[in-house]
Coordinates of C-alpha atoms in Angstrom, one line a residue:
M148 CA -0.1 -0.1 0.1
K149 CA 2.8 2.4 0.6
Y150 CA 4.4 1.9 -3.1
F151 CA 0.7 1.6 -4.6
L152 CA -0.6 5.2 -4.1
P153 CA 2.4 7.0 -5.4
F154 CA 2.8 4.5 -8.3
L155 CA -1.0 5.0 -9.0
L156 CA -0.3 8.8 -9.3
L157 CA 2.5 8.6 -11.2
L158 CA 0.6 6.3 -13.6
S159 CA -2.4 8.6 -13.8
A160 CA -0.1 11.5 -14.7
C161 CA 1.6 9.8 -17.6
A162 CA -1.8 8.8 -18.8
S163 CA -3.1 12.1 -19.3
E164 CA 0.2 13.7 -20.9
H165 CA 0.0 10.6 -23.4
S166 CA -3.9 11.3 -24.0
V167 CA -3.3 15.3 -24.5
H168 CA -0.2 14.5 -26.6
S169 CA -1.7 12.3 -28.8
Y170 CA -4.5 14.2 -29.9
R171 CA -2.4 16.4 -32.3
T172 CA 0.7 14.3 -33.0
G173 CA 0.0 10.8 -32.0
P174 CA 1.8 7.9 -33.6
R175 CA -1.1 7.2 -35.5
L176 CA -1.4 10.3 -37.6
R177 CA 1.0 10.4 -40.3
R178 CA 0.7 13.6 -41.7
P179 CA -0.4 16.6 -39.8
V180 CA -4.1 17.8 -41.0
P181 CA -4.0 21.5 -41.8
P182 CA -6.4 23.4 -39.4
M183 CA -8.0 25.4 -41.8
V184 CA -8.7 22.9 -44.8
T185 CA -12.0 21.2 -44.3
V186 CA -14.1 18.9 -46.1
G187 CA -16.7 21.9 -47.1
D188 CA -13.4 23.7 -48.8
R189 CA -12.7 20.7 -50.6
V190 CA -16.1 20.0 -52.2
M191 CA -16.3 24.1 -52.7
R192 CA -13.3 23.7 -54.4
M193 CA -14.2 20.7 -56.5
K194 CA -17.6 22.5 -57.4
I195 CA -16.0 25.3 -58.8
R196 CA -13.7 23.0 -60.7
S197 CA -16.3 21.3 -62.3
K198 CA -18.3 24.2 -63.2
Y199 CA -15.3 25.6 -65.2
A200 CA -15.3 22.3 -67.2
L201 CA -18.8 22.9 -68.0
D202 CA -18.4 26.4 -69.1
A203 CA -17.6 27.4 -72.7
I204 CA -15.5 30.6 -71.8
V205 CA -13.3 29.5 -68.8
D206 CA -10.8 26.8 -69.5
K207 CA -10.4 24.8 -66.5
D208 CA -6.7 24.0 -66.9
E209 CA -6.1 27.6 -67.0
V210 CA -7.5 29.0 -63.5
G211 CA -6.5 27.2 -60.3
V212 CA -8.8 27.2 -57.3
S213 CA -7.8 27.0 -53.6
A214 CA -10.1 27.2 -51.0
S215 CA -9.5 28.1 -47.0
A216 CA -12.5 28.8 -44.5
G217 CA -15.2 29.9 -47.2
T218 CA -12.3 32.3 -48.8
V219 CA -11.6 31.4 -52.5
T220 CA -8.4 32.2 -54.3
L221 CA -8.4 32.1 -58.1
Y222 CA -4.8 31.9 -60.0
G223 CA -3.7 31.6 -63.3
I224 CA -3.4 33.1 -66.6
V225 CA -6.5 33.3 -68.8
S226 CA -6.8 34.8 -72.7
S227 CA -9.3 37.0 -72.1
R228 CA -10.9 39.5 -69.8
D229 CA -14.3 37.7 -70.4
A230 CA -12.9 34.4 -69.2
K231 CA -11.5 36.5 -66.1
R232 CA -14.8 38.0 -65.3
R233 CA -16.8 34.5 -65.8
A234 CA -14.2 32.6 -63.4
I235 CA -15.0 35.0 -60.8
E236 CA -18.5 35.1 -61.4
I237 CA -18.6 31.3 -61.3
A238 CA -16.7 31.2 -57.9
R239 CA -19.0 33.9 -56.3
E240 CA -22.0 31.9 -57.4
T241 CA -20.9 28.8 -55.6
K242 CA -22.9 27.9 -52.5
G243 CA -20.4 28.4 -49.5
V244 CA -18.2 31.1 -50.9
R245 CA -17.8 34.0 -48.6
F246 CA -14.9 35.9 -50.3
V247 CA -13.1 35.6 -53.8
N248 CA -9.4 36.7 -54.0
A249 CA -8.5 36.9 -58.2
D250 CA -5.1 36.6 -58.8
I251 CA -5.9 36.0 -62.5
K252 CA -3.7 37.5 -65.1
V253 CA -5.0 38.4 -68.6
L254 CA -2.5 37.6 -71.6
R255 CA -3.4 36.9 -75.1
R256 CA -2.3 33.8 -76.4
K257 CA 0.6 35.2 -78.3
E258 CA 2.0 37.0 -75.4
R259 CA 2.4 33.7 -73.2
P260 CA 5.7 32.5 -72.7
V261 CA 6.3 28.9 -74.5
P262 CA 7.2 26.2 -72.0
R263 CA 10.5 24.8 -72.6
R264 CA 10.7 21.1 -72.9
R265 CA 13.1 18.9 -71.0
Y266 CA 14.8 16.2 -72.6
R267 CA 15.7 13.3 -70.5

């Protein structure tokens, strides 16, 4: 009995330390989950990308989409002002979007840099 109570106290302290620590960085978690990316943000991003795929003006490969906590960021290079306006309009019309950051540049196809081919 003399050693049982201190042992029990030590054991309970270790157990509480482990449970608090394993909540964030336990051995079962292989990679950390970003705190601001939620399932809703992923669904919102996928909805916007699918609307771009169905749209005649916006090319889905020209405009990138990222979402975090209801804020959507659009980035890329498009070939016309109409495509830029339409991309922003589609993002704003999507359910769950609170704010749209548009980092889209307009360059004509002739002004775009030609990607270099890499030979291996």
